[in-house]
């Protein structure tokens, strides 16, 4: 029993290290009451300490299994330390052609990913920002637990 208590945390730490080892950045924003307000922008500040890095920038979304919409339009603005902006508008599809939720499920929570920029070169050190805006016409989109930005090293 004592052996199990000591090994379980060690395995968990190794798992976390392996999951984040290939990531340049990983951060999540939790929504109050599982709702993303129409005019509530979500901002991520990304510190880059090494220039010349290349990464795939991925938006991750966790939602409940009774999420009411098939898709969600999102506007993303990436700003570099020099003030240059890159803008992309994506329509995130939550369901496949059979009207089943896409992604990974654990209990009643679903995780999906949407690539925002397949290859982005971080040419300067400093703080990059990504600001996300919900473009859904309703005042608030219910059923969203959190969203995050993951930058995977290329």
PDB file of N, CA, C and O in Angstrom, residues 63-129:
ATOM      1  N   UNK A  63     -16.006  21.717 -23.182  1.00  0.00           N
ATOM      2  CA  UNK A  63     -17.433  22.032 -23.059  1.00  0.00           C
ATOM      3  C   UNK A  63     -18.177  20.859 -22.436  1.00  0.00           C
ATOM      4  O   UNK A  63     -17.686  19.724 -22.426  1.00  0.00           O
ATOM      5  N   UNK A  64     -19.378  21.132 -21.955  1.00  0.00           N
ATOM      6  CA  UNK A  64     -20.214  20.085 -21.367  1.00  0.00           C
ATOM      7  C   UNK A  64     -20.920  19.318 -22.478  1.00  0.00           C
ATOM      8  O   UNK A  64     -21.011  19.786 -23.615  1.00  0.00           O
ATOM      9  N   UNK A  65     -21.441  18.134 -22.128  1.00  0.00           N
ATOM     10  CA  UNK A  65     -22.029  17.279 -23.164  1.00  0.00           C
ATOM     11  C   UNK A  65     -23.406  17.732 -23.645  1.00  0.00           C
ATOM     12  O   UNK A  65     -23.939  17.164 -24.584  1.00  0.00           O
ATOM     13  N   UNK A  66     -23.955  18.765 -23.042  1.00  0.00           N
ATOM     14  CA  UNK A  66     -25.212  19.310 -23.570  1.00  0.00           C
ATOM     15  C   UNK A  66     -24.994  20.702 -24.178  1.00  0.00           C
ATOM     16  O   UNK A  66     -25.891  21.538 -24.174  1.00  0.00           O
ATOM     17  N   UNK A  67     -23.802  20.919 -24.730  1.00  0.00           N
ATOM     18  CA  UNK A  67     -23.502  22.176 -25.411  1.00  0.00           C
ATOM     19  C   UNK A  67     -24.531  22.380 -26.517  1.00  0.00           C
ATOM     20  O   UNK A  67     -24.740  21.496 -27.356  1.00  0.00           O
ATOM     21  N   UNK A  68     -25.202  23.535 -26.561  1.00  0.00           N
ATOM     22  CA  UNK A  68     -26.364  23.679 -27.434  1.00  0.00           C
ATOM     23  C   UNK A  68     -26.098  23.982 -28.914  1.00  0.00           C
ATOM     24  O   UNK A  68     -27.032  23.953 -29.713  1.00  0.00           O
ATOM     25  N   UNK A  69     -24.856  24.268 -29.300  1.00  0.00           N
ATOM     26  CA  UNK A  69     -24.606  24.701 -30.677  1.00  0.00           C
ATOM     27  C   UNK A  69     -23.694  23.720 -31.410  1.00  0.00           C
ATOM     28  O   UNK A  69     -22.863  23.045 -30.802  1.00  0.00           O
ATOM     29  N   UNK A  70     -23.836  23.687 -32.734  1.00  0.00           N
ATOM     30  CA  UNK A  70     -22.978  22.845 -33.566  1.00  0.00           C
ATOM     31  C   UNK A  70     -21.636  23.501 -33.839  1.00  0.00           C
ATOM     32  O   UNK A  70     -20.642  22.828 -34.084  1.00  0.00           O
ATOM     33  N   UNK A  71     -21.624  24.838 -33.828  1.00  0.00           N
ATOM     34  CA  UNK A  71     -20.385  25.556 -34.143  1.00  0.00           C
ATOM     35  C   UNK A  71     -20.334  26.881 -33.397  1.00  0.00           C
ATOM     36  O   UNK A  71     -21.351  27.370 -32.894  1.00  0.00           O
ATOM     37  N   UNK A  72     -19.131  27.442 -33.366  1.00  0.00           N
ATOM     38  CA  UNK A  72     -18.910  28.711 -32.667  1.00  0.00           C
ATOM     39  C   UNK A  72     -17.893  29.535 -33.450  1.00  0.00           C
ATOM     40  O   UNK A  72     -16.746  29.108 -33.623  1.00  0.00           O
ATOM     41  N   UNK A  73     -18.290  30.707 -33.941  1.00  0.00           N
ATOM     42  CA  UNK A  73     -17.331  31.569 -34.632  1.00  0.00           C
ATOM     43  C   UNK A  73     -16.468  32.334 -33.616  1.00  0.00           C
ATOM     44  O   UNK A  73     -16.985  32.872 -32.638  1.00  0.00           O
ATOM     45  N   UNK A  74     -15.175  32.338 -33.872  1.00  0.00           N
ATOM     46  CA  UNK A  74     -14.216  32.995 -32.971  1.00  0.00           C
ATOM     47  C   UNK A  74     -13.256  33.839 -33.806  1.00  0.00           C
ATOM     48  O   UNK A  74     -12.804  33.423 -34.873  1.00  0.00           O
ATOM     49  N   UNK A  75     -12.951  35.011 -33.297  1.00  0.00           N
ATOM     50  CA  UNK A  75     -12.008  35.950 -33.911  1.00  0.00           C
ATOM     51  C   UNK A  75     -10.761  35.960 -33.036  1.00  0.00           C
ATOM     52  O   UNK A  75     -10.855  36.150 -31.817  1.00  0.00           O
ATOM     53  N   UNK A  76      -9.590  35.731 -33.630  1.00  0.00           N
ATOM     54  CA  UNK A  76      -8.340  35.687 -32.881  1.00  0.00           C
ATOM     55  C   UNK A  76      -7.359  36.716 -33.438  1.00  0.00           C
ATOM     56  O   UNK A  76      -7.152  36.788 -34.650  1.00  0.00           O
ATOM     57  N   UNK A  77      -6.774  37.503 -32.535  1.00  0.00           N
ATOM     58  CA  UNK A  77      -5.770  38.492 -32.917  1.00  0.00           C
ATOM     59  C   UNK A  77      -4.492  38.188 -32.155  1.00  0.00           C
ATOM     60  O   UNK A  77      -4.474  38.181 -30.922  1.00  0.00           O
ATOM     61  N   UNK A  78      -3.426  37.908 -32.892  1.00  0.00           N
ATOM     62  CA  UNK A  78      -2.106  37.688 -32.298  1.00  0.00           C
ATOM     63  C   UNK A  78      -1.297  38.958 -32.512  1.00  0.00           C
ATOM     64  O   UNK A  78      -1.197  39.444 -33.640  1.00  0.00           O
ATOM     65  N   UNK A  79      -0.748  39.494 -31.435  1.00  0.00           N
ATOM     66  CA  UNK A  79       0.076  40.706 -31.516  1.00  0.00           C
ATOM     67  C   UNK A  79       1.492  40.368 -31.073  1.00  0.00           C
ATOM     68  O   UNK A  79       1.694  39.781 -30.007  1.00  0.00           O
ATOM     69  N   UNK A  80       2.470  40.751 -31.891  1.00  0.00           N
ATOM     70  CA  UNK A  80       3.878  40.486 -31.586  1.00  0.00           C
ATOM     71  C   UNK A  80       4.426  41.584 -30.672  1.00  0.00           C
ATOM     72  O   UNK A  80       3.797  42.640 -30.522  1.00  0.00           O
ATOM     73  N   UNK A  81       5.609  41.383 -30.093  1.00  0.00           N
ATOM     74  CA  UNK A  81       6.209  42.429 -29.265  1.00  0.00           C
ATOM     75  C   UNK A  81       6.480  43.728 -30.025  1.00  0.00           C
ATOM     76  O   UNK A  81       6.554  44.801 -29.426  1.00  0.00           O
ATOM     77  N   UNK A  82       6.594  43.650 -31.363  1.00  0.00           N
ATOM     78  CA  UNK A  82       6.845  44.852 -32.162  1.00  0.00           C
ATOM     79  C   UNK A  82       5.547  45.548 -32.589  1.00  0.00           C
ATOM     80  O   UNK A  82       5.589  46.569 -33.263  1.00  0.00           O
ATOM     81  N   UNK A  83       4.382  44.963 -32.213  1.00  0.00           N
ATOM     82  CA  UNK A  83       3.103  45.576 -32.533  1.00  0.00           C
ATOM     83  C   UNK A  83       2.433  45.046 -33.794  1.00  0.00           C
ATOM     84  O   UNK A  83       1.315  45.434 -34.116  1.00  0.00           O
ATOM     85  N   UNK A  84       3.099  44.164 -34.506  1.00  0.00           N
ATOM     86  CA  UNK A  84       2.510  43.570 -35.706  1.00  0.00           C
ATOM     87  C   UNK A  84       1.346  42.666 -35.296  1.00  0.00           C
ATOM     88  O   UNK A  84       1.422  41.956 -34.296  1.00  0.00           O
ATOM     89  N   UNK A  85       0.262  42.686 -36.073  1.00  0.00           N
ATOM     90  CA  UNK A  85      -0.907  41.872 -35.761  1.00  0.00           C
ATOM     91  C   UNK A  85      -1.151  40.827 -36.844  1.00  0.00           C
ATOM     92  O   UNK A  85      -0.998  41.107 -38.028  1.00  0.00           O
ATOM     93  N   UNK A  86      -1.535  39.643 -36.397  1.00  0.00           N
ATOM     94  CA  UNK A  86      -1.990  38.571 -37.283  1.00  0.00           C
ATOM     95  C   UNK A  86      -3.412  38.245 -36.850  1.00  0.00           C
ATOM     96  O   UNK A  86      -3.667  38.022 -35.665  1.00  0.00           O
ATOM     97  N   UNK A  87      -4.319  38.203 -37.793  1.00  0.00           N
ATOM     98  CA  UNK A  87      -5.732  38.034 -37.473  1.00  0.00           C
ATOM     99  C   UNK A  87      -6.286  36.820 -38.217  1.00  0.00           C
ATOM    100  O   UNK A  87      -5.978  36.614 -39.391  1.00  0.00           O
ATOM    101  N   UNK A  88      -7.088  36.037 -37.506  1.00  0.00           N
ATOM    102  CA  UNK A  88      -7.750  34.893 -38.126  1.00  0.00           C
ATOM    103  C   UNK A  88      -9.150  34.757 -37.517  1.00  0.00           C
ATOM    104  O   UNK A  88      -9.350  35.020 -36.342  1.00  0.00           O
ATOM    105  N   UNK A  89     -10.096  34.417 -38.387  1.00  0.00           N
ATOM    106  CA  UNK A  89     -11.453  34.135 -37.932  1.00  0.00           C
ATOM    107  C   UNK A  89     -11.733  32.671 -38.231  1.00  0.00           C
ATOM    108  O   UNK A  89     -11.561  32.232 -39.369  1.00  0.00           O
ATOM    109  N   UNK A  90     -12.133  31.915 -37.211  1.00  0.00           N
ATOM    110  CA  UNK A  90     -12.402  30.487 -37.392  1.00  0.00           C
ATOM    111  C   UNK A  90     -13.823  30.179 -36.934  1.00  0.00           C
ATOM    112  O   UNK A  90     -14.356  30.830 -36.039  1.00  0.00           O
ATOM    113  N   UNK A  91     -14.404  29.197 -37.580  1.00  0.00           N
ATOM    114  CA  UNK A  91     -15.720  28.708 -37.191  1.00  0.00           C
ATOM    115  C   UNK A  91     -15.507  27.302 -36.645  1.00  0.00           C
ATOM    116  O   UNK A  91     -15.333  26.358 -37.406  1.00  0.00           O
ATOM    117  N   UNK A  92     -15.482  27.178 -35.329  1.00  0.00           N
ATOM    118  CA  UNK A  92     -15.162  25.913 -34.686  1.00  0.00           C
ATOM    119  C   UNK A  92     -16.376  24.995 -34.743  1.00  0.00           C
ATOM    120  O   UNK A  92     -17.449  25.346 -34.266  1.00  0.00           O
ATOM    121  N   UNK A  93     -16.184  23.849 -35.335  1.00  0.00           N
ATOM    122  CA  UNK A  93     -17.261  22.867 -35.459  1.00  0.00           C
ATOM    123  C   UNK A  93     -17.150  21.874 -34.300  1.00  0.00           C
ATOM    124  O   UNK A  93     -16.150  21.189 -34.155  1.00  0.00           O
ATOM    125  N   UNK A  94     -18.208  21.815 -33.503  1.00  0.00           N
ATOM    126  CA  UNK A  94     -18.233  20.944 -32.332  1.00  0.00           C
ATOM    127  C   UNK A  94     -18.733  19.536 -32.662  1.00  0.00           C
ATOM    128  O   UNK A  94     -18.475  18.604 -31.913  1.00  0.00           O
ATOM    129  N   UNK A  95     -19.459  19.406 -33.775  1.00  0.00           N
ATOM    130  CA  UNK A  95     -20.043  18.112 -34.128  1.00  0.00           C
ATOM    131  C   UNK A  95     -19.588  17.683 -35.522  1.00  0.00           C
ATOM    132  O   UNK A  95     -19.298  18.509 -36.374  1.00  0.00           O
ATOM    133  N   UNK A  96     -19.548  16.358 -35.711  1.00  0.00           N
ATOM    134  CA  UNK A  96     -19.178  15.815 -37.016  1.00  0.00           C
ATOM    135  C   UNK A  96     -20.408  15.713 -37.920  1.00  0.00           C
ATOM    136  O   UNK A  96     -21.493  16.190 -37.562  1.00  0.00           O
ATOM    137  N   UNK A  97     -20.252  15.080 -39.074  1.00  0.00           N
ATOM    138  CA  UNK A  97     -21.360  14.974 -40.033  1.00  0.00           C
ATOM    139  C   UNK A  97     -22.535  14.143 -39.505  1.00  0.00           C
ATOM    140  O   UNK A  97     -23.647  14.243 -40.003  1.00  0.00           O
ATOM    141  N   UNK A  98     -22.302  13.318 -38.475  1.00  0.00           N
ATOM    142  CA  UNK A  98     -23.370  12.526 -37.866  1.00  0.00           C
ATOM    143  C   UNK A  98     -24.009  13.224 -36.666  1.00  0.00           C
ATOM    144  O   UNK A  98     -24.748  12.599 -35.906  1.00  0.00           O
ATOM    145  N   UNK A  99     -23.662  14.496 -36.477  1.00  0.00           N
ATOM    146  CA  UNK A  99     -24.184  15.308 -35.368  1.00  0.00           C
ATOM    147  C   UNK A  99     -23.727  14.800 -34.002  1.00  0.00           C
ATOM    148  O   UNK A  99     -24.382  15.008 -32.991  1.00  0.00           O
ATOM    149  N   UNK A 100     -22.565  14.121 -33.980  1.00  0.00           N
ATOM    150  CA  UNK A 100     -21.942  13.656 -32.741  1.00  0.00           C
ATOM    151  C   UNK A 100     -20.811  14.617 -32.386  1.00  0.00           C
ATOM    152  O   UNK A 100     -20.129  15.137 -33.278  1.00  0.00           O
ATOM    153  N   UNK A 101     -20.607  14.850 -31.071  1.00  0.00           N
ATOM    154  CA  UNK A 101     -19.523  15.733 -30.659  1.00  0.00           C
ATOM    155  C   UNK A 101     -18.176  15.169 -31.097  1.00  0.00           C
ATOM    156  O   UNK A 101     -17.954  13.957 -31.066  1.00  0.00           O
ATOM    157  N   UNK A 102     -17.297  16.069 -31.525  1.00  0.00           N
ATOM    158  CA  UNK A 102     -15.935  15.704 -31.909  1.00  0.00           C
ATOM    159  C   UNK A 102     -15.033  15.873 -30.698  1.00  0.00           C
ATOM    160  O   UNK A 102     -15.344  16.618 -29.780  1.00  0.00           O
ATOM    161  N   UNK A 103     -13.888  15.209 -30.705  1.00  0.00           N
ATOM    162  CA  UNK A 103     -12.894  15.404 -29.668  1.00  0.00           C
ATOM    163  C   UNK A 103     -12.825  14.260 -28.675  1.00  0.00           C
ATOM    164  O   UNK A 103     -13.338  13.170 -28.916  1.00  0.00           O
ATOM    165  N   UNK A 104     -12.173  14.555 -27.559  1.00  0.00           N
ATOM    166  CA  UNK A 104     -11.970  13.575 -26.493  1.00  0.00           C
ATOM    167  C   UNK A 104     -12.991  13.818 -25.396  1.00  0.00           C
ATOM    168  O   UNK A 104     -13.272  14.967 -25.056  1.00  0.00           O
ATOM    169  N   UNK A 105     -13.516  12.744 -24.815  1.00  0.00           N
ATOM    170  CA  UNK A 105     -14.521  12.878 -23.763  1.00  0.00           C
ATOM    171  C   UNK A 105     -14.023  12.216 -22.483  1.00  0.00           C
ATOM    172  O   UNK A 105     -13.340  11.195 -22.522  1.00  0.00           O
ATOM    173  N   UNK A 106     -14.351  12.853 -21.357  1.00  0.00           N
ATOM    174  CA  UNK A 106     -14.090  12.297 -20.025  1.00  0.00           C
ATOM    175  C   UNK A 106     -15.297  12.654 -19.169  1.00  0.00           C
ATOM    176  O   UNK A 106     -15.509  13.824 -18.848  1.00  0.00           O
ATOM    177  N   UNK A 107     -16.121  11.652 -18.867  1.00  0.00           N
ATOM    178  CA  UNK A 107     -17.352  11.922 -18.133  1.00  0.00           C
ATOM    179  C   UNK A 107     -18.303  12.702 -19.014  1.00  0.00           C
ATOM    180  O   UNK A 107     -18.661  12.266 -20.102  1.00  0.00           O
ATOM    181  N   UNK A 108     -18.689  13.894 -18.554  1.00  0.00           N
ATOM    182  CA  UNK A 108     -19.592  14.725 -19.370  1.00  0.00           C
ATOM    183  C   UNK A 108     -18.869  15.945 -19.963  1.00  0.00           C
ATOM    184  O   UNK A 108     -19.501  16.895 -20.372  1.00  0.00           O
ATOM    185  N   UNK A 109     -17.538  15.894 -19.999  1.00  0.00           N
ATOM    186  CA  UNK A 109     -16.760  16.998 -20.563  1.00  0.00           C
ATOM    187  C   UNK A 109     -16.069  16.558 -21.845  1.00  0.00           C
ATOM    188  O   UNK A 109     -15.496  15.475 -21.928  1.00  0.00           O
ATOM    189  N   UNK A 110     -16.097  17.444 -22.829  1.00  0.00           N
ATOM    190  CA  UNK A 110     -15.485  17.199 -24.136  1.00  0.00           C
ATOM    191  C   UNK A 110     -14.370  18.207 -24.362  1.00  0.00           C
ATOM    192  O   UNK A 110     -14.516  19.378 -24.037  1.00  0.00           O
ATOM    193  N   UNK A 111     -13.275  17.752 -24.945  1.00  0.00           N
ATOM    194  CA  UNK A 111     -12.154  18.613 -25.313  1.00  0.00           C
ATOM    195  C   UNK A 111     -11.972  18.551 -26.822  1.00  0.00           C
ATOM    196  O   UNK A 111     -11.866  17.464 -27.393  1.00  0.00           O
ATOM    197  N   UNK A 112     -11.928  19.730 -27.442  1.00  0.00           N
ATOM    198  CA  UNK A 112     -11.638  19.789 -28.872  1.00  0.00           C
ATOM    199  C   UNK A 112     -10.514  20.788 -29.106  1.00  0.00           C
ATOM    200  O   UNK A 112     -10.242  21.647 -28.262  1.00  0.00           O
ATOM    201  N   UNK A 113      -9.854  20.630 -30.237  1.00  0.00           N
ATOM    202  CA  UNK A 113      -8.756  21.524 -30.617  1.00  0.00           C
ATOM    203  C   UNK A 113      -9.010  22.074 -32.012  1.00  0.00           C
ATOM    204  O   UNK A 113      -9.543  21.382 -32.875  1.00  0.00           O
ATOM    205  N   UNK A 114      -8.591  23.316 -32.192  1.00  0.00           N
ATOM    206  CA  UNK A 114      -8.679  23.975 -33.505  1.00  0.00           C
ATOM    207  C   UNK A 114      -7.356  24.700 -33.729  1.00  0.00           C
ATOM    208  O   UNK A 114      -6.954  25.533 -32.916  1.00  0.00           O
ATOM    209  N   UNK A 115      -6.673  24.378 -34.821  1.00  0.00           N
ATOM    210  CA  UNK A 115      -5.404  25.034 -35.136  1.00  0.00           C
ATOM    211  C   UNK A 115      -5.708  26.444 -35.626  1.00  0.00           C
ATOM    212  O   UNK A 115      -6.480  26.635 -36.569  1.00  0.00           O
ATOM    213  N   UNK A 116      -5.097  27.433 -34.978  1.00  0.00           N
ATOM    214  CA  UNK A 116      -5.251  28.825 -35.404  1.00  0.00           C
ATOM    215  C   UNK A 116      -4.175  29.200 -36.412  1.00  0.00           C
ATOM    216  O   UNK A 116      -4.454  29.817 -37.432  1.00  0.00           O
ATOM    217  N   UNK A 117      -2.922  28.859 -36.102  1.00  0.00           N
ATOM    218  CA  UNK A 117      -1.800  29.096 -37.013  1.00  0.00           C
ATOM    219  C   UNK A 117      -0.976  27.821 -37.052  1.00  0.00           C
ATOM    220  O   UNK A 117      -0.417  27.400 -36.036  1.00  0.00           O
ATOM    221  N   UNK A 118      -0.905  27.199 -38.246  1.00  0.00           N
ATOM    222  CA  UNK A 118      -0.195  25.916 -38.410  1.00  0.00           C
ATOM    223  C   UNK A 118       1.294  26.056 -38.080  1.00  0.00           C
ATOM    224  O   UNK A 118       1.848  25.241 -37.372  1.00  0.00           O
ATOM    225  N   UNK A 119       1.918  27.084 -38.614  1.00  0.00           N
ATOM    226  CA  UNK A 119       3.330  27.356 -38.296  1.00  0.00           C
ATOM    227  C   UNK A 119       3.481  28.856 -38.093  1.00  0.00           C
ATOM    228  O   UNK A 119       3.239  29.629 -39.013  1.00  0.00           O
ATOM    229  N   UNK A 120       3.866  29.224 -36.881  1.00  0.00           N
ATOM    230  CA  UNK A 120       4.102  30.631 -36.574  1.00  0.00           C
ATOM    231  C   UNK A 120       5.537  30.759 -36.092  1.00  0.00           C
ATOM    232  O   UNK A 120       5.983  29.997 -35.230  1.00  0.00           O
ATOM    233  N   UNK A 121       6.272  31.717 -36.646  1.00  0.00           N
ATOM    234  CA  UNK A 121       7.663  31.941 -36.262  1.00  0.00           C
ATOM    235  C   UNK A 121       7.739  33.089 -35.256  1.00  0.00           C
ATOM    236  O   UNK A 121       7.316  34.207 -35.558  1.00  0.00           O
ATOM    237  N   UNK A 122       8.262  32.796 -34.090  1.00  0.00           N
ATOM    238  CA  UNK A 122       8.465  33.804 -33.050  1.00  0.00           C
ATOM    239  C   UNK A 122       9.835  34.426 -33.293  1.00  0.00           C
ATOM    240  O   UNK A 122      10.847  33.967 -32.767  1.00  0.00           O
ATOM    241  N   UNK A 123       9.868  35.475 -34.124  1.00  0.00           N
ATOM    242  CA  UNK A 123      11.129  36.077 -34.565  1.00  0.00           C
ATOM    243  C   UNK A 123      11.771  36.979 -33.531  1.00  0.00           C
ATOM    244  O   UNK A 123      12.948  37.308 -33.652  1.00  0.00           O
ATOM    245  N   UNK A 124      10.995  37.408 -32.533  1.00  0.00           N
ATOM    246  CA  UNK A 124      11.520  38.307 -31.512  1.00  0.00           C
ATOM    247  C   UNK A 124      11.235  37.751 -30.126  1.00  0.00           C
ATOM    248  O   UNK A 124      10.232  37.073 -29.921  1.00  0.00           O
ATOM    249  N   UNK A 125      12.096  38.082 -29.192  1.00  0.00           N
ATOM    250  CA  UNK A 125      11.797  37.770 -27.804  1.00  0.00           C
ATOM    251  C   UNK A 125      10.844  38.839 -27.274  1.00  0.00           C
ATOM    252  O   UNK A 125      10.716  39.919 -27.845  1.00  0.00           O
ATOM    253  N   UNK A 126      10.158  38.513 -26.193  1.00  0.00           N
ATOM    254  CA  UNK A 126       9.216  39.459 -25.603  1.00  0.00           C
ATOM    255  C   UNK A 126       7.859  38.818 -25.396  1.00  0.00           C
ATOM    256  O   UNK A 126       7.704  37.604 -25.483  1.00  0.00           O
ATOM    257  N   UNK A 127       6.868  39.641 -25.135  1.00  0.00           N
ATOM    258  CA  UNK A 127       5.524  39.150 -24.849  1.00  0.00           C
ATOM    259  C   UNK A 127       4.628  39.275 -26.080  1.00  0.00           C
ATOM    260  O   UNK A 127       4.418  40.370 -26.592  1.00  0.00           O
ATOM    261  N   UNK A 128       4.150  38.143 -26.519  1.00  0.00           N
ATOM    262  CA  UNK A 128       3.153  38.073 -27.580  1.00  0.00           C
ATOM    263  C   UNK A 128       1.799  37.975 -26.890  1.00  0.00           C
ATOM    264  O   UNK A 128       1.695  37.436 -25.796  1.00  0.00           O
ATOM    265  N   UNK A 129       0.753  38.471 -27.530  1.00  0.00           N
ATOM    266  CA  UNK A 129      -0.587  38.319 -26.966  1.00  0.00           C
ATOM    267  C   UNK A 129      -1.515  37.697 -28.004  1.00  0.00           C
ATOM    268  O   UNK A 129      -1.345  37.923 -29.211  1.00  0.00           O
TER     269      UNK A 129
END
